[in-house]
Coordinates of C-alpha atoms in Angstrom, one line a residue:
M1 CA -3.3 1.7 36.0
S2 CA 0.0 1.3 34.1
G3 CA -1.7 1.2 30.7
N4 CA 0.4 -1.6 29.2
S5 CA -2.6 -3.9 28.4
F6 CA -5.3 -3.6 25.8
G7 CA -8.6 -5.5 25.3
K8 CA -11.1 -7.2 27.5
L9 CA -11.4 -10.9 26.4
F10 CA -8.6 -10.9 23.9
T11 CA -5.9 -9.0 25.8
V12 CA -2.4 -7.9 24.8
T13 CA 0.1 -6.8 27.5
S14 CA 3.5 -5.6 26.1
F15 CA 6.8 -5.0 27.8
G16 CA 10.3 -3.9 26.8
E17 CA 12.2 -0.8 25.6
S18 CA 13.9 0.3 22.4
H19 CA 17.4 -0.4 23.7
G20 CA 16.6 -3.0 26.3
A21 CA 17.5 -6.7 25.9
A22 CA 14.2 -7.6 24.3
L23 CA 10.6 -6.7 23.5
G24 CA 7.8 -9.1 24.5
C25 CA 4.1 -9.5 25.1
I26 CA 1.5 -11.8 26.6
V27 CA -1.6 -12.5 24.5
D28 CA -4.4 -13.9 26.6
G29 CA -7.8 -15.1 25.6
C30 CA -7.0 -16.7 22.3
P31 CA -9.3 -19.8 21.9
P32 CA -7.6 -23.2 21.8
G33 CA -7.1 -25.2 18.6
L34 CA -5.7 -22.4 16.3
E35 CA -2.8 -23.7 14.3
L36 CA 0.0 -21.3 15.1
S37 CA 3.7 -21.0 14.5
E38 CA 6.3 -18.2 14.4
A39 CA 6.0 -18.3 10.6
D40 CA 2.4 -17.2 10.8
L41 CA 3.6 -14.0 12.6
Q42 CA 6.9 -13.3 10.9
G43 CA 5.5 -12.0 7.6
D44 CA 3.8 -9.0 9.2
L45 CA 6.9 -8.3 11.3
D46 CA 9.1 -8.3 8.2
R47 CA 6.8 -5.7 6.7
R48 CA 7.2 -3.5 9.8
K49 CA 10.9 -4.0 10.6
P50 CA 13.5 -1.3 10.2
G51 CA 16.1 -1.1 7.5
T52 CA 13.9 -2.4 4.7
S53 CA 14.7 0.6 2.4
R54 CA 16.7 3.8 2.3
H55 CA 13.6 5.7 3.3
T56 CA 13.4 4.2 6.8
T57 CA 15.7 4.0 9.8
Q58 CA 18.9 2.0 9.1
R59 CA 18.8 0.2 12.4
R60 CA 19.2 -3.5 11.5
E61 CA 16.9 -5.7 13.5
A62 CA 15.8 -9.1 12.3
D63 CA 12.7 -8.9 14.5
E64 CA 12.5 -12.7 14.7
V65 CA 9.6 -13.6 17.0
R66 CA 9.7 -16.6 19.4
I67 CA 6.6 -18.2 20.8
L68 CA 7.4 -19.1 24.4
S69 CA 4.1 -20.5 25.7
G70 CA 0.5 -21.1 24.8
V71 CA 1.2 -23.4 21.9
F72 CA 1.5 -27.2 22.0
E73 CA 2.0 -29.5 19.1
G74 CA 1.4 -26.6 16.7
K75 CA -1.9 -25.4 18.2
T76 CA -3.0 -22.8 20.7
T77 CA -4.0 -24.3 24.1
G78 CA -6.2 -21.5 25.3
T79 CA -3.5 -20.4 27.8
P80 CA -1.5 -17.2 27.7
I81 CA 0.7 -16.9 24.6
G82 CA 4.2 -15.5 25.3
L83 CA 6.0 -13.8 22.5
L84 CA 9.5 -12.4 22.5
I85 CA 11.7 -10.4 20.1
E86 CA 15.3 -9.8 21.0
N87 CA 17.0 -6.5 20.3
T88 CA 20.3 -7.0 18.5
D89 CA 21.3 -3.7 17.0
Q90 CA 21.2 -1.1 19.8
R91 CA 23.5 1.9 19.7
S92 CA 22.8 3.5 23.0
K93 CA 25.8 5.8 22.8
D94 CA 23.9 7.7 20.0
Y95 CA 21.7 9.2 22.8
S96 CA 24.3 10.0 25.4
K97 CA 24.2 13.7 24.5
I98 CA 20.5 14.0 25.3
A99 CA 20.6 12.2 28.6
T100 CA 19.9 15.5 30.4
Q101 CA 18.0 17.2 27.6
F102 CA 14.5 17.1 26.4
R103 CA 14.0 16.6 22.7
P104 CA 11.2 18.8 21.3
A105 CA 8.0 16.9 20.4
H106 CA 9.1 13.8 22.2
A107 CA 7.9 12.1 25.4
D108 CA 11.1 13.0 27.2
Y109 CA 9.6 15.9 29.1
T110 CA 6.3 14.2 29.9
Y111 CA 7.9 10.9 31.0
M112 CA 10.1 12.8 33.4
H113 CA 7.0 14.5 35.0
K114 CA 5.1 11.2 35.0
Y115 CA 7.8 8.9 36.5
G116 CA 10.6 11.1 37.7
V117 CA 13.0 9.0 35.6
R118 CA 13.3 8.2 31.9
D119 CA 15.2 5.8 29.7
Y120 CA 16.8 8.2 27.2
R121 CA 18.1 5.5 24.9
G122 CA 16.0 5.8 21.8
G123 CA 13.0 6.9 23.9
G124 CA 12.9 3.8 25.9
R125 CA 9.3 2.6 26.4
S126 CA 7.9 5.5 24.3
S127 CA 9.8 4.3 21.2
A128 CA 7.8 3.1 18.2
R129 CA 9.9 0.0 18.5
E130 CA 7.4 -1.2 21.0
T131 CA 4.9 -1.6 18.2
A132 CA 6.7 -4.8 16.9
M133 CA 4.9 -6.7 19.6
R134 CA 1.5 -5.3 18.6
V135 CA 2.2 -6.6 15.1
A136 CA 3.1 -10.0 16.4
A137 CA 0.0 -10.1 18.6
G138 CA -2.2 -8.8 15.8
G139 CA -0.9 -11.7 13.6
I140 CA -2.6 -14.1 16.0
A141 CA -5.9 -12.2 15.8
R142 CA -5.7 -11.8 12.0
K143 CA -5.2 -15.5 11.5
F144 CA -8.1 -16.5 13.8
L145 CA -10.5 -14.0 12.2
H146 CA -9.6 -15.1 8.7
E147 CA -10.0 -18.8 9.4
R148 CA -13.1 -18.5 11.5
L149 CA -14.9 -15.7 9.6
G150 CA -13.1 -15.1 6.4
T151 CA -12.1 -11.6 7.5
T152 CA -9.3 -9.9 5.6
I153 CA -7.5 -6.8 7.0
R154 CA -5.4 -4.7 4.7
G155 CA -3.9 -1.2 4.8
Y156 CA -2.1 1.2 2.5
L157 CA -0.5 4.6 2.4
S158 CA -2.9 7.2 0.9
Q159 CA -0.9 10.3 1.4
L160 CA 2.8 11.1 2.0
G161 CA 3.2 14.7 2.9
P162 CA 1.7 16.7 0.0
I163 CA 1.6 13.6 -2.3
K164 CA -1.9 12.0 -2.5
I165 CA -2.7 8.9 -4.4
E166 CA -5.0 9.2 -7.4
K167 CA -5.3 5.5 -8.5
F168 CA -5.8 2.4 -6.5
D169 CA -4.6 -1.2 -7.0
W170 CA -4.2 -3.6 -4.0
A171 CA -1.7 -5.6 -6.0
Q172 CA 0.7 -2.6 -5.9
V173 CA 0.7 -2.1 -2.1
H174 CA 3.4 -4.6 -1.4
Q175 CA 5.5 -3.9 -4.5
N176 CA 7.1 -0.7 -3.2
P177 CA 8.6 0.5 0.2
F178 CA 5.7 2.9 0.8
F179 CA 2.8 0.5 0.8
C180 CA 1.4 2.7 -1.9
P181 CA -1.5 1.5 -4.2
D182 CA -0.8 4.1 -6.9
V183 CA 2.2 2.9 -8.9
D184 CA 2.5 6.2 -10.7
K185 CA 3.1 8.1 -7.4
V186 CA 6.0 5.9 -6.2
P187 CA 8.8 7.7 -8.2
E188 CA 7.5 11.1 -6.9
M189 CA 7.5 9.7 -3.4
E190 CA 11.1 8.4 -3.9
D191 CA 12.3 11.8 -5.1
Y192 CA 10.5 13.6 -2.3
M193 CA 12.0 11.3 0.4
D194 CA 15.5 11.6 -1.0
A195 CA 15.3 15.4 -0.9
L196 CA 13.8 15.3 2.6
R197 CA 16.5 13.0 4.0
K198 CA 19.2 15.3 2.6
S199 CA 17.6 18.3 4.2
G200 CA 17.5 16.6 7.6
D201 CA 13.8 17.2 8.0
S202 CA 10.8 14.9 8.3
I203 CA 7.2 14.6 7.1
G204 CA 3.8 13.1 8.0
A205 CA 1.6 10.6 6.3
R206 CA -1.9 9.2 6.1
I207 CA -2.7 5.4 6.3
N208 CA -6.0 3.8 5.5
V209 CA -7.0 0.4 6.9
V210 CA -9.9 -1.8 5.6
A211 CA -11.4 -4.9 7.2
E212 CA -13.7 -6.9 4.9
G213 CA -15.8 -9.9 5.9
V214 CA -16.7 -8.6 9.4
P215 CA -20.2 -9.8 10.3
P216 CA -22.8 -7.4 11.6
G217 CA -23.2 -7.2 15.4
F218 CA -19.7 -6.5 16.7
G219 CA -19.4 -3.7 19.2
E220 CA -21.1 -2.5 22.4
P221 CA -23.6 0.3 21.9
I222 CA -22.5 2.9 24.5
F223 CA -19.0 3.3 25.9
D224 CA -17.4 0.4 24.1
R225 CA -18.6 1.2 20.6
L226 CA -16.7 -0.6 17.9
D227 CA -15.6 2.7 16.3
A228 CA -14.6 4.1 19.7
D229 CA -12.4 1.1 20.5
L230 CA -10.9 1.3 17.0
A231 CA -10.1 5.0 17.6
H232 CA -8.6 4.1 21.0
A233 CA -6.4 1.4 19.4
L234 CA -5.3 3.4 16.4
M235 CA -4.7 6.6 18.4
S236 CA -2.4 4.5 20.8
I237 CA 0.1 4.0 17.9
N238 CA 3.1 6.2 18.2
A239 CA 2.9 9.5 16.2
V240 CA -0.8 9.2 15.4
K241 CA -2.5 12.5 15.9
G242 CA -5.8 11.9 14.1
V243 CA -8.3 9.0 13.5
E244 CA -11.2 8.9 11.1
I245 CA -13.9 6.3 10.7
G246 CA -15.6 6.2 7.3
A247 CA -16.1 9.7 5.9
G248 CA -14.5 11.1 9.1
F249 CA -14.1 14.9 9.0
G250 CA -15.4 14.8 5.5
C251 CA -18.9 14.5 6.8
I252 CA -18.8 18.1 8.0
D253 CA -19.7 19.5 4.6
Q254 CA -21.9 16.6 3.6
K255 CA -25.7 17.0 3.7
G256 CA -27.7 14.3 5.4
T257 CA -29.0 13.0 2.1
D258 CA -25.4 12.6 0.9
H259 CA -24.0 11.1 4.1
R260 CA -26.6 8.6 5.0
D261 CA -25.9 5.1 3.7
E262 CA -29.2 4.0 2.2
L263 CA -30.2 0.3 2.4
T264 CA -31.6 -1.8 -0.4
P265 CA -32.3 -5.6 -0.6
E266 CA -29.2 -5.8 -2.7
G267 CA -27.0 -4.0 -0.2
F268 CA -26.0 -0.6 1.2
L269 CA -25.6 2.2 -1.5
S270 CA -22.6 3.8 0.2
N271 CA -20.3 3.4 3.2
N272 CA -19.8 6.8 4.8
A273 CA -20.3 5.3 8.2
G274 CA -17.2 3.2 7.7
G275 CA -19.0 -0.1 8.5
V276 CA -20.2 1.0 11.9
L277 CA -23.7 2.1 12.9
G278 CA -24.5 3.1 16.5
G279 CA -21.2 1.6 17.5
I280 CA -22.0 -1.8 16.0
S281 CA -20.6 -3.3 12.8
S282 CA -23.1 -3.3 9.9
G283 CA -21.4 -6.0 7.9
Q284 CA -19.9 -3.5 5.5
P285 CA -16.1 -3.1 5.2
I286 CA -14.7 -1.4 8.3
L287 CA -12.9 1.8 7.1
A288 CA -10.4 3.7 9.2
S289 CA -7.8 6.3 8.5
I290 CA -4.9 7.6 10.6
A291 CA -2.8 10.7 10.4
L292 CA 0.8 10.4 11.6
K293 CA 2.9 13.4 12.5
P294 CA 6.4 14.2 11.1
T295 CA 9.2 12.3 12.9
S296 CA 10.3 14.3 15.9
S297 CA 14.0 13.1 15.9
L298 CA 15.8 15.6 13.8
R299 CA 19.5 16.4 13.2
L300 CA 18.4 20.0 12.7
P301 CA 18.9 22.1 15.9
G302 CA 15.8 22.9 17.9
R303 CA 15.3 24.9 21.1
S304 CA 14.5 23.1 24.4
I305 CA 15.5 22.9 28.0
D306 CA 17.6 20.5 30.1
V307 CA 16.5 18.7 33.3
D308 CA 17.2 21.8 35.4
G309 CA 15.1 24.1 33.2
N310 CA 18.1 25.8 31.4
P311 CA 17.7 26.7 27.7
V312 CA 19.6 24.3 25.4
E313 CA 19.9 23.6 21.7
V314 CA 19.1 20.0 20.8
I315 CA 20.3 18.0 17.9
T316 CA 19.1 14.4 17.7
T317 CA 21.7 11.9 16.4
G318 CA 21.2 8.2 15.7
R319 CA 19.1 6.3 13.2
H320 CA 15.5 7.5 12.6
D321 CA 12.7 7.3 10.1
P322 CA 12.2 10.6 8.2
C323 CA 8.6 9.5 7.8
V324 CA 7.2 7.1 10.5
G325 CA 4.1 6.6 8.4
I326 CA 6.0 4.5 5.9
R327 CA 6.2 1.6 8.3
A328 CA 2.9 2.2 10.1
T329 CA 0.6 0.2 7.7
P330 CA 1.2 -3.2 9.4
I331 CA 0.9 -1.6 12.8
A332 CA -2.5 -0.1 12.0
E333 CA -3.6 -3.5 10.5
A334 CA -2.6 -5.3 13.7
M335 CA -4.4 -2.9 16.0
M336 CA -7.6 -3.2 14.0
A337 CA -7.3 -7.0 14.1
I338 CA -6.8 -7.0 17.9
V339 CA -10.0 -4.9 18.3
L340 CA -12.1 -7.0 16.0
M341 CA -10.8 -10.2 17.7
D342 CA -11.7 -8.8 21.1
H343 CA -15.2 -7.8 20.0
Y344 CA -15.7 -11.2 18.2
L345 CA -15.2 -12.9 21.5
R346 CA -17.3 -10.4 23.4
H347 CA -20.2 -10.8 20.9
R348 CA -19.9 -14.6 21.0
G349 CA -20.0 -14.6 24.8
Q350 CA -23.2 -12.5 25.2
N351 CA -25.0 -12.8 21.9
G352 CA -23.8 -16.0 20.3
D353 CA -27.2 -17.5 20.3
V354 CA -29.0 -14.5 18.7
K355 CA -30.8 -15.3 15.5
V356 CA -32.5 -12.8 13.2
S357 CA -34.5 -13.2 10.0
T358 CA -33.1 -9.9 8.6
P359 CA -30.6 -10.7 5.8
D360 CA -27.0 -9.5 6.0
I361 CA -27.0 -7.0 3.2
G362 CA -23.5 -5.7 4.3
Q363 CA -22.0 -8.8 2.7
A364 CA -24.2 -8.5 -0.4

């Protein structure tokens, strides 16, 4: 009931708080024999970690992951994999002023009603710092899927506030601090974020994630549909307020003749379904998009109440991302990898012997 675990056969259970001693997770269900080291996971963590540019929080965390169990002589053993990241740059005193106050748009108020107590240091368990462990766990899933199936999972920022990309080049995504595939938009984003940071305000963002090389057949057709589990996983990321699969809300003004993805012997003619039909992967690329709200931690005063219900004015000090979406790309990739890994194992367990004569046109 505590809601700290995700998955059925490939499970991830995380623990730790923003300003605690460490963050950690247990990954269970990974098959044996996968070559795995800290280096396999560190690259994704480095993309997510704070302090990588002036546009993100200046908290300085190395986010160096340690593998504590489940790996012997460089390979997974099939037993639970323990992962740990120590916190090294906590400044808990930054939050002493809000120990008895509720920050607007934060989990402070709801955590108090849920548990009767809250860790006010950086949001405690509700902090986006928890997602570091998701990225580490997702790295295991990503490597297994790539080696076993050739699956690649990549994400990018498609919109920062009012700025939408117009061109697309995968090669540009990791050449700038925004994970932006449109090189011409990067200077505009830089200027926008500089002005936003000076004003003390924040902004939202849109992140797209694509998984290619996913075979048809993944997903359970009713309650555990692949797209439903993807929505669950992506919506569980801090600050996410919307999830779309494929055309998403764009299908509202599409006619059926426009939306349907027609099939030919050479392949599908479109992918409005986002690679999922009837809750089951079609073999086409899995397409998902998430909307992240503006950062709630602001140094601009806002109205709220204290723990006794008295009106107060809250100013949040400390180090915060003016746009949490900037660092969300590797998190979204990780959650998609975890879902696909779980469904791979579930499909293999029940339907591994299924053979069909129908060709896989999704990979055409």
